[in-house]
CSV table of C-alpha atoms in Angstrom, one decimal:
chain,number,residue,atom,x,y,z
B,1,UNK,CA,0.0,0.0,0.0
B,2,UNK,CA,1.3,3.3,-1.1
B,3,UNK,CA,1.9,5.6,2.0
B,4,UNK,CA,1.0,8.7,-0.5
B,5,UNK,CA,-2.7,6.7,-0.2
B,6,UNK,CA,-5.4,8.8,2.2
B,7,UNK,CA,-8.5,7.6,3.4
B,8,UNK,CA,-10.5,9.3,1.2
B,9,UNK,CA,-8.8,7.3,-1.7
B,10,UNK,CA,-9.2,3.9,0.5
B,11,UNK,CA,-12.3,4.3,0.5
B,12,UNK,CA,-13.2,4.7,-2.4
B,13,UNK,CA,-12.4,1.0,-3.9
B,14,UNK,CA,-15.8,-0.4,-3.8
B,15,UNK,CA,-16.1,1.7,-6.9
B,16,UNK,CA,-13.7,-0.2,-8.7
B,17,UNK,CA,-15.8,-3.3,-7.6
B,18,UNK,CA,-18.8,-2.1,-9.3
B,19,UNK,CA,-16.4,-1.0,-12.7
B,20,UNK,CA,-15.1,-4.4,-12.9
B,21,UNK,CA,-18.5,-6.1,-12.0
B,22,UNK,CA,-20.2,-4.0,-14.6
B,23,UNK,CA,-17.4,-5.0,-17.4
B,24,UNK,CA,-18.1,-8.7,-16.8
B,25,UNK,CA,-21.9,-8.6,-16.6
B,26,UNK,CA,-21.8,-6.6,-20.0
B,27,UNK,CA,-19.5,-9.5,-21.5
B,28,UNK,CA,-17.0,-6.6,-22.6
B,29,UNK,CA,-14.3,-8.8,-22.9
B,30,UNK,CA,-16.1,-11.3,-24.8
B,31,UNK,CA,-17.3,-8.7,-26.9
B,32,UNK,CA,-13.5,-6.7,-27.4
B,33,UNK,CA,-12.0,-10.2,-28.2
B,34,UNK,CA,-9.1,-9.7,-29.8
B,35,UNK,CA,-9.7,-6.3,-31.6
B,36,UNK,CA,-9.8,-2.6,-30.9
B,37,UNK,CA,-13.3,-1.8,-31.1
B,38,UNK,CA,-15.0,1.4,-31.1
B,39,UNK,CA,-17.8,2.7,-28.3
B,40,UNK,CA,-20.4,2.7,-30.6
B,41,UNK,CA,-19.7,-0.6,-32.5
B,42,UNK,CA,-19.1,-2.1,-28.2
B,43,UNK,CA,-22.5,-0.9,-27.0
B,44,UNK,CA,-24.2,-2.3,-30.1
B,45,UNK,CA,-22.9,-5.7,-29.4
B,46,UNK,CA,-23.5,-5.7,-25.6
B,47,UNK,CA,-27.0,-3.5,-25.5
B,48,UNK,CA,-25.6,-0.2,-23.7
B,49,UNK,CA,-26.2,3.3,-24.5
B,50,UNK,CA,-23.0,4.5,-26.1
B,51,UNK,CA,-22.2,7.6,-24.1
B,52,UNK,CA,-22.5,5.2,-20.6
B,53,UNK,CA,-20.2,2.5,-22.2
B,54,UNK,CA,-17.5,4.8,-23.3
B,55,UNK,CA,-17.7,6.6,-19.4
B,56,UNK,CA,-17.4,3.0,-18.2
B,57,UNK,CA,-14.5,2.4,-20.9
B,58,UNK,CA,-12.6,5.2,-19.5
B,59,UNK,CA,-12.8,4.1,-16.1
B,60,UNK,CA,-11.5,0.5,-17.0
B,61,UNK,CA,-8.6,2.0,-18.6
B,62,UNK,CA,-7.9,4.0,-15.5
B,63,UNK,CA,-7.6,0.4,-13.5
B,64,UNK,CA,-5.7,-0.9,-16.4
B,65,UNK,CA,-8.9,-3.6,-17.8
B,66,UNK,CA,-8.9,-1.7,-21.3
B,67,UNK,CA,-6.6,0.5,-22.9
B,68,UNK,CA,-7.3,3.3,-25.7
B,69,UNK,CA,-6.2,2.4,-28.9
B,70,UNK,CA,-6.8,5.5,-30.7
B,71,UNK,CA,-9.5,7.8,-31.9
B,72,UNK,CA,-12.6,6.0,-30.0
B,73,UNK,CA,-11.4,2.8,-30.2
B,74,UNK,CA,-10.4,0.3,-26.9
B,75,UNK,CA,-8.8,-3.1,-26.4
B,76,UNK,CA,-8.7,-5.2,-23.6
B,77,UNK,CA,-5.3,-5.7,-21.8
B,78,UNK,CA,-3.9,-9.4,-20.4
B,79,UNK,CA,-5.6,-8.0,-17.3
B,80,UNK,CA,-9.5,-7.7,-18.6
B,81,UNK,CA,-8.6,-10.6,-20.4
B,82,UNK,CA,-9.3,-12.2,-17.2
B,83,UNK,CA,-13.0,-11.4,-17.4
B,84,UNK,CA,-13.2,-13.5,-20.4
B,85,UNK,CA,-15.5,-16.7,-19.5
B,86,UNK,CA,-13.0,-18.7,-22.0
B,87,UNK,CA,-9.7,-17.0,-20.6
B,88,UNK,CA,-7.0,-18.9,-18.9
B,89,UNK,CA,-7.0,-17.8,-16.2
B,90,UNK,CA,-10.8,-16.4,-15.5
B,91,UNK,CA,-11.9,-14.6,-12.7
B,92,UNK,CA,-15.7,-13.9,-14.8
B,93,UNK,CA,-17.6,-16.0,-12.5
B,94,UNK,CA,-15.8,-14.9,-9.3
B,95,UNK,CA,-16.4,-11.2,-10.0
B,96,UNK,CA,-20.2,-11.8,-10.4
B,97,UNK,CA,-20.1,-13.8,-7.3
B,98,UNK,CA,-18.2,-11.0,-5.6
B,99,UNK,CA,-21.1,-8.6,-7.5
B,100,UNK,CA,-23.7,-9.8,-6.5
B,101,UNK,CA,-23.5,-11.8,-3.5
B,102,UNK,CA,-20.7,-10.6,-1.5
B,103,UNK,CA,-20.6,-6.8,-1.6
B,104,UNK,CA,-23.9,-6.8,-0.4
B,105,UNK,CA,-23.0,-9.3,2.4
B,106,UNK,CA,-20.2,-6.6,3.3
B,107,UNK,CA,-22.7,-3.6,3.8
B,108,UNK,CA,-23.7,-5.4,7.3
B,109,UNK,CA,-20.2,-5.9,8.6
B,110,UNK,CA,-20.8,-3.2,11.0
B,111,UNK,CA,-23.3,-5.3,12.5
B,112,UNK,CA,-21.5,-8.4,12.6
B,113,UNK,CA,-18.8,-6.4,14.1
B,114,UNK,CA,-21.0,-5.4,17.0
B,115,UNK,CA,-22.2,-9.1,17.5
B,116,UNK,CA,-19.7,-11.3,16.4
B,117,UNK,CA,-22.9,-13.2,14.2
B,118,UNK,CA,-23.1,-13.8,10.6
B,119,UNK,CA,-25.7,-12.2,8.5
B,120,UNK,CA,-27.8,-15.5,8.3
B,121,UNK,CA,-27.6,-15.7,12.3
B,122,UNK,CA,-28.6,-11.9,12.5
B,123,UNK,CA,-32.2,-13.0,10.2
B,124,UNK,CA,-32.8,-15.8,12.7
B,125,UNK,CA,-31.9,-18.3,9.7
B,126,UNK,CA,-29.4,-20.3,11.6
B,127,UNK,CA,-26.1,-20.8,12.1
B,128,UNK,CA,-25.1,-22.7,8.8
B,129,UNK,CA,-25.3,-20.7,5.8
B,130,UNK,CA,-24.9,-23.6,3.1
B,131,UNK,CA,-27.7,-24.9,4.3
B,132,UNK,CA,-30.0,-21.7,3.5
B,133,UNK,CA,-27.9,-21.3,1.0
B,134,UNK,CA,-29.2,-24.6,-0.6
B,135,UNK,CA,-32.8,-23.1,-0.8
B,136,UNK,CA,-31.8,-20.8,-4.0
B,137,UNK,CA,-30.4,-22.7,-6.8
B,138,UNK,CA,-29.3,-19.6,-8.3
B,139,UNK,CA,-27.0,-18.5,-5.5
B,140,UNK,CA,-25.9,-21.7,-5.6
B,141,UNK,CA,-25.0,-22.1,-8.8
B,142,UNK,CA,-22.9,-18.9,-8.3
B,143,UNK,CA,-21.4,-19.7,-5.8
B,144,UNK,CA,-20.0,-23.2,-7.3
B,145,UNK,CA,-19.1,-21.3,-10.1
B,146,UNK,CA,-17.3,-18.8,-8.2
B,147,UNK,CA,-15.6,-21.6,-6.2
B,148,UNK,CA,-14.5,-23.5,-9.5
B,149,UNK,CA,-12.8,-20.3,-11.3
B,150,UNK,CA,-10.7,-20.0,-7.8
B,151,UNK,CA,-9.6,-23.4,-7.9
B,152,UNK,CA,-8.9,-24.0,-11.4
B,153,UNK,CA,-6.3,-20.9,-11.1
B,154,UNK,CA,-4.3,-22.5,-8.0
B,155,UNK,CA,-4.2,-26.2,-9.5
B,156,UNK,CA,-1.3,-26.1,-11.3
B,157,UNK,CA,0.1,-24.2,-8.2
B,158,UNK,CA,-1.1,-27.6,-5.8
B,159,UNK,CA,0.2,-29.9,-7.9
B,160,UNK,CA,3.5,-28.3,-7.4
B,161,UNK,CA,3.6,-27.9,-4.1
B,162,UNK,CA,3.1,-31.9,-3.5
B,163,UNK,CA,4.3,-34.6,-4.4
B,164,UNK,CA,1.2,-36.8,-4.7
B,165,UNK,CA,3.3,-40.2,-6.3
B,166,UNK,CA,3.4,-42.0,-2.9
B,167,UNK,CA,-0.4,-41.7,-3.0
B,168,UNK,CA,-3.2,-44.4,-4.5
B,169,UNK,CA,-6.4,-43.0,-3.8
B,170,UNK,CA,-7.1,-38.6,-2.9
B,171,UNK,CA,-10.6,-37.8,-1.6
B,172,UNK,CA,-11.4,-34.5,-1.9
B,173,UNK,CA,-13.6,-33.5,0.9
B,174,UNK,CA,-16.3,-30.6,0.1
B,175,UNK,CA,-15.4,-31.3,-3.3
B,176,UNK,CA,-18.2,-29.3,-4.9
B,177,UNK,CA,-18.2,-30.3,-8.6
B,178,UNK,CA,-15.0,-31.8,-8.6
B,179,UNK,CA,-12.6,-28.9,-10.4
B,180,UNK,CA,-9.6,-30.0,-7.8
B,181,UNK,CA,-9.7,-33.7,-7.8
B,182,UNK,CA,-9.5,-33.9,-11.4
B,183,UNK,CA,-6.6,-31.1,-11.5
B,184,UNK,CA,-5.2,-33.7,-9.4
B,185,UNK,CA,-5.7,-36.8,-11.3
B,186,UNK,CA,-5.1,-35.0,-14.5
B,187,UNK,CA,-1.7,-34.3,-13.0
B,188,UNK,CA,-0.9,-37.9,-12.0
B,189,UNK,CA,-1.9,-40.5,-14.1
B,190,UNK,CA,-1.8,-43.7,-11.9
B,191,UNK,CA,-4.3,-41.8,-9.0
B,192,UNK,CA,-7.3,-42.7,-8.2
B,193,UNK,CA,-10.2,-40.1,-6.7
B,194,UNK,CA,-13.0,-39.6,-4.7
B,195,UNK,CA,-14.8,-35.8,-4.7
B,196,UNK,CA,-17.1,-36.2,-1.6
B,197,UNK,CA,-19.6,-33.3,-1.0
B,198,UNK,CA,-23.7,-32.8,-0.9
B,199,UNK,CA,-25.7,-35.1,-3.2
B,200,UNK,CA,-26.4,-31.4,-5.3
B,201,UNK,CA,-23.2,-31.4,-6.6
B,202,UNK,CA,-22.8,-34.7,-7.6
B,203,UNK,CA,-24.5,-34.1,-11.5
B,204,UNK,CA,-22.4,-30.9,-12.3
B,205,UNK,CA,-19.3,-33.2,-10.2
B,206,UNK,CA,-20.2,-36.5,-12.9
B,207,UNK,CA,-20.3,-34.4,-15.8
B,208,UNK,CA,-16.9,-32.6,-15.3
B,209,UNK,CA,-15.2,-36.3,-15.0
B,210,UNK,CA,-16.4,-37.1,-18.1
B,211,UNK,CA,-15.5,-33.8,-20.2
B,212,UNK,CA,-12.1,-34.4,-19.0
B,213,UNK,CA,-11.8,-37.8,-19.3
B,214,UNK,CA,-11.2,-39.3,-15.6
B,215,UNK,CA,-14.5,-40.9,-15.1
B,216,UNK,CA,-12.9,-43.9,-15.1
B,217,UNK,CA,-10.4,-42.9,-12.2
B,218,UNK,CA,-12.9,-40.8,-9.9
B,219,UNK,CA,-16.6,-41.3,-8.7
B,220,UNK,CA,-18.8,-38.6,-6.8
B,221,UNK,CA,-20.2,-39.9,-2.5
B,222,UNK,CA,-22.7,-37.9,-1.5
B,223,UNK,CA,-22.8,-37.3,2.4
B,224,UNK,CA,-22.2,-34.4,5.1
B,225,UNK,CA,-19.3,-33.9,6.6
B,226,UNK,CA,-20.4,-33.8,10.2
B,227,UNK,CA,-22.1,-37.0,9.8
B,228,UNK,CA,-19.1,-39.1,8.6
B,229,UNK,CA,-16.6,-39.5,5.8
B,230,UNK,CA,-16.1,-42.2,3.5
B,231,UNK,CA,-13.4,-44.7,3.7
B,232,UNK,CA,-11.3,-45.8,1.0
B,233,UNK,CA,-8.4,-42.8,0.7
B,234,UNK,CA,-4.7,-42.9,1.9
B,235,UNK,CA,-4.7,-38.8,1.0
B,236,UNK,CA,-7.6,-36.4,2.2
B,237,UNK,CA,-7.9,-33.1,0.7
B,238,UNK,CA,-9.8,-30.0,2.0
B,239,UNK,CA,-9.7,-26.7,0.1
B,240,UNK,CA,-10.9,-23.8,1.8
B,241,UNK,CA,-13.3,-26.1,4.0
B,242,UNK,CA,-12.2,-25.1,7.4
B,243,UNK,CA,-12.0,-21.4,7.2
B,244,UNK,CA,-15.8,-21.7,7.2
B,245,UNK,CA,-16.0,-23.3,10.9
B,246,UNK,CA,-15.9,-22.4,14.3
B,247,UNK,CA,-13.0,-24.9,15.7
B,248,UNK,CA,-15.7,-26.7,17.7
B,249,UNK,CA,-17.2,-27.5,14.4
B,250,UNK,CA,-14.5,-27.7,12.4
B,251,UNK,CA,-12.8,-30.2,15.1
B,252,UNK,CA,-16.0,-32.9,14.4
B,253,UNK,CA,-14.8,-32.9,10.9
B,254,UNK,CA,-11.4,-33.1,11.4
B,255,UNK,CA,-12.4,-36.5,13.7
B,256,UNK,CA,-14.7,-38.0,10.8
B,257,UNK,CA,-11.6,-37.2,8.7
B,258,UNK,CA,-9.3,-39.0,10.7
B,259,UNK,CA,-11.7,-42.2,11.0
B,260,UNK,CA,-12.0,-42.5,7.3
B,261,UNK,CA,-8.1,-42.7,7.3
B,262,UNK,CA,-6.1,-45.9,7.6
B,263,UNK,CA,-3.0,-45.9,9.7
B,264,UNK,CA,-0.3,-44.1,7.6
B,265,UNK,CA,-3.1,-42.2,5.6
B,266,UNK,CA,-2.4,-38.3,5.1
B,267,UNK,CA,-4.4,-35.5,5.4
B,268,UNK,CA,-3.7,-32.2,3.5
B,269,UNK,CA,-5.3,-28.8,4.4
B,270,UNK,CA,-5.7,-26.4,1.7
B,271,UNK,CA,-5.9,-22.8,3.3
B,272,UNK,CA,-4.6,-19.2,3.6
B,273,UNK,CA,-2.3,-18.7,6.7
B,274,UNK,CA,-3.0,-15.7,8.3
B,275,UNK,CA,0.4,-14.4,10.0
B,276,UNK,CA,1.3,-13.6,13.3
B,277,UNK,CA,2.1,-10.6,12.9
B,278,UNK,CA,0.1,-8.8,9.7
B,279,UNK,CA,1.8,-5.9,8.0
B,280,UNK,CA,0.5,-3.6,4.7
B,281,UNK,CA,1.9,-6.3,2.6
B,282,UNK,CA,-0.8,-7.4,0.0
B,283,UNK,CA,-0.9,-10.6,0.9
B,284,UNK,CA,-1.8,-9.7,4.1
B,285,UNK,CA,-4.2,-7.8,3.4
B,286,UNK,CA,-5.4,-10.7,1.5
B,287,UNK,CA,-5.6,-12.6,4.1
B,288,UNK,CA,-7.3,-10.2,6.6
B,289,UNK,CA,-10.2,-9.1,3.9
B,290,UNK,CA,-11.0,-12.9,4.0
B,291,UNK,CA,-11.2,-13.4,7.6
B,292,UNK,CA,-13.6,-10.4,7.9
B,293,UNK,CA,-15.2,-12.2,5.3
B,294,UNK,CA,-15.8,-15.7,7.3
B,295,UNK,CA,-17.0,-13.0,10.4
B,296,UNK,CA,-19.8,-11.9,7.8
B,297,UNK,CA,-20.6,-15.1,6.2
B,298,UNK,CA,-20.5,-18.2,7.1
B,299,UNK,CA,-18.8,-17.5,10.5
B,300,UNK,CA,-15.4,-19.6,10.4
B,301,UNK,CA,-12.2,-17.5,9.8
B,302,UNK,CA,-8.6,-17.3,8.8
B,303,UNK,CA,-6.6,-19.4,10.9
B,304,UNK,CA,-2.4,-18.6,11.7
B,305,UNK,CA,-0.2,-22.4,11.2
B,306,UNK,CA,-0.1,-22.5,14.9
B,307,UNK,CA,-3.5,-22.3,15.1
B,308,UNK,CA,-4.0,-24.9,12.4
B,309,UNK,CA,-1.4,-27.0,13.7
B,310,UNK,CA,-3.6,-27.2,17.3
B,311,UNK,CA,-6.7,-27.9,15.4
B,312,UNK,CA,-5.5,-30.8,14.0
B,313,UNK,CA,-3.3,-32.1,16.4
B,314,UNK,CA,-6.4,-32.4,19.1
B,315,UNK,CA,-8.5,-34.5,16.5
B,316,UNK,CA,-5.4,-37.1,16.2
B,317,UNK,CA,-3.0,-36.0,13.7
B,318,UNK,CA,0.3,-35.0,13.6
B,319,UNK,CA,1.9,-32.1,11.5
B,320,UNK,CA,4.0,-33.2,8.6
B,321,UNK,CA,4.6,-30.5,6.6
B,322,UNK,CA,4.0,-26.8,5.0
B,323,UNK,CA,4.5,-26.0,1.4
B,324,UNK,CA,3.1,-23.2,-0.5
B,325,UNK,CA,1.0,-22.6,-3.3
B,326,UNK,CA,0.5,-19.1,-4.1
B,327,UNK,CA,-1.6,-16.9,-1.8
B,328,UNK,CA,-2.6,-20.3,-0.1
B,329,UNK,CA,-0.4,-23.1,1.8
B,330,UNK,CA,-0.7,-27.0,2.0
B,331,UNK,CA,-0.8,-28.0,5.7
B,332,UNK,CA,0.3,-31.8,5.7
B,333,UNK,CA,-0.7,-33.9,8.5
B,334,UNK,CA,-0.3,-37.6,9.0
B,335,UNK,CA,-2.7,-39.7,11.2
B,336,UNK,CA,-1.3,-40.7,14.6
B,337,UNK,CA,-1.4,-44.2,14.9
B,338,UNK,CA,-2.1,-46.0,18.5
């Protein structure tokens, strides 16, 4: 963070939210492609008043989406390119999620600042906000969406950071529709996989195996968590899974995790570390943004390695390893045997 930056221009970003939502919602990358396109001929092809779309066309060039090519003309840069659904990477169906779901969620956080609840405790909905969730299959289907344009971009990163050959079977617990398992299996030829998760992911899970041709290696369970966890893996994965929980909660599925193990089996926690001591630094900031963002919804939060490390330690493992994988780490624990 700059120190010449004031609060008046912190403050300021959720405007650069609603720029960048706006861009993807309009499908201006889609509809810039490759070209430089005019205003006019861009708000002909994505249904926009021309004057609005060239306003909104300077503004992305200000954040560096789209630069001007001359005359009245604009590209994208390798940075919009991002909000191209067919991009590699793409962040398209993250940005809608972030949109529409979560900067609305963050217009409480005053509220859950005051009573340490999450917005769906604060309607009297409950404490778990997947299940609620589960009620609108729109959210839902953004919110998987959101979930698989995240993990796709740190695959390649995870498959780096372990060394998955000592393995025969991965389970991916909360596996949603099965985007990391199948990185994984893509990635090592001779693995086997299970993507375990809620019975309403298991069609979307099903049909990615077979578009990318490990149907054969990798089969969907459909359970809860809390309830137990299938046997049958050496290797457990969980991405993002705990930073939802309360410890208490996220120490029940640690234990069904550790009962679905055999003795020597391996469990891998996929998470940000928050540090001990946070500075400006980006990734920091990251970090911290996310944590406020388990306070608001669903509840869990960020957790430091120490703190991770005594998690999983009091449901019977034993810490093995840290290895990093971008902005996120892979906490390796083995099962303690008896």
């Amino acid at each position: 963070m700059s120190g010449s930056e004031s609060i008046f221009d912190l403050v300021q970003s959720h405007r650069i939210t609603a720029v960048i939502y706006a861009a993807a919602k309009l499908d201006l990358a889609e509809a810039i492609g490759h070209d430089a396109r005019s205003a006019a001929e861009l708000a002909r092809l994505v249904s926009a008043d021309e004057s609005a779309l060239r306003r909104l066309l300077v503004g992305l060039t200000t954040i560096g989406v789209c630069n001007r090519a001359g005359g009245d003309r604009f590209t994208i840069t390798d940075l919009g390119r991002q909000l191209d659904r067919n991009a590699n990477p793409s962040f398209k169906d993250w940005v809608l999620f972030e949109g529409e779901v979560l900067a609305r969620s963050w217009a409480g956080l005053v509220d859950s600042v005051r009573s340490g609840k999450t917005a769906t405790e604060m309607r009297g909905e409950g404490h778990n906000r997947y299940a609620v969730m589960g009620s609108s299959p729109e959210l839902v289907a953004r919110f998987n969406a959101a979930m698989v344009s995240l993990t796709r971009s740190l695959v390649p990163k995870i498959v780096q950071a372990y060394d998955f050959s000592t393995a025969r079977v991965v389970m991916d617990i909360g596996g949603g529709s099965g985007e990391l398992i199948a990185g994984v299996l893509l990635h090592n030829p001779n693995l086997k996989g299970i993507a375990f998760d809620l019975a309403r992911c298991e069609k979307e899970a099903q049909e990615h195996f077979n578009r990318v041709g490990i149907a054969d290696r990798c089969r969907f369970v459909a359970g809860d968590f809390f309830e137990a966890v299938p046997r049958g893996a050496d290797t457990i994965l969980m991405k993002s899974i705990l930073h939802n929980w309360r410890d208490d909660r996220s120490k029940i599925i640690l234990s069904k995790c550790r009962d679905a193990l055999a003795a020597g089996g391996k469990l891998i926690i996929i998470e940000r570390i928050m540090p001990e001591l946070p500075t400006t630094a980006a990734q920091d900031r990251e970090r911290a943004m996310s944590d406020l963002n388990m306070l608001r919804e669903p509840g869990g939060l960020e957790r430091t390695e120490a703190q991770y490390r005594t998690l999983a330690e009091s449901a019977g493992f034993i810490f093995a390893g840290l290895s990093s994988a971008g902005s996120f780490s892979l906490i390796q624990f083995d099962k303690i045997t008896n």
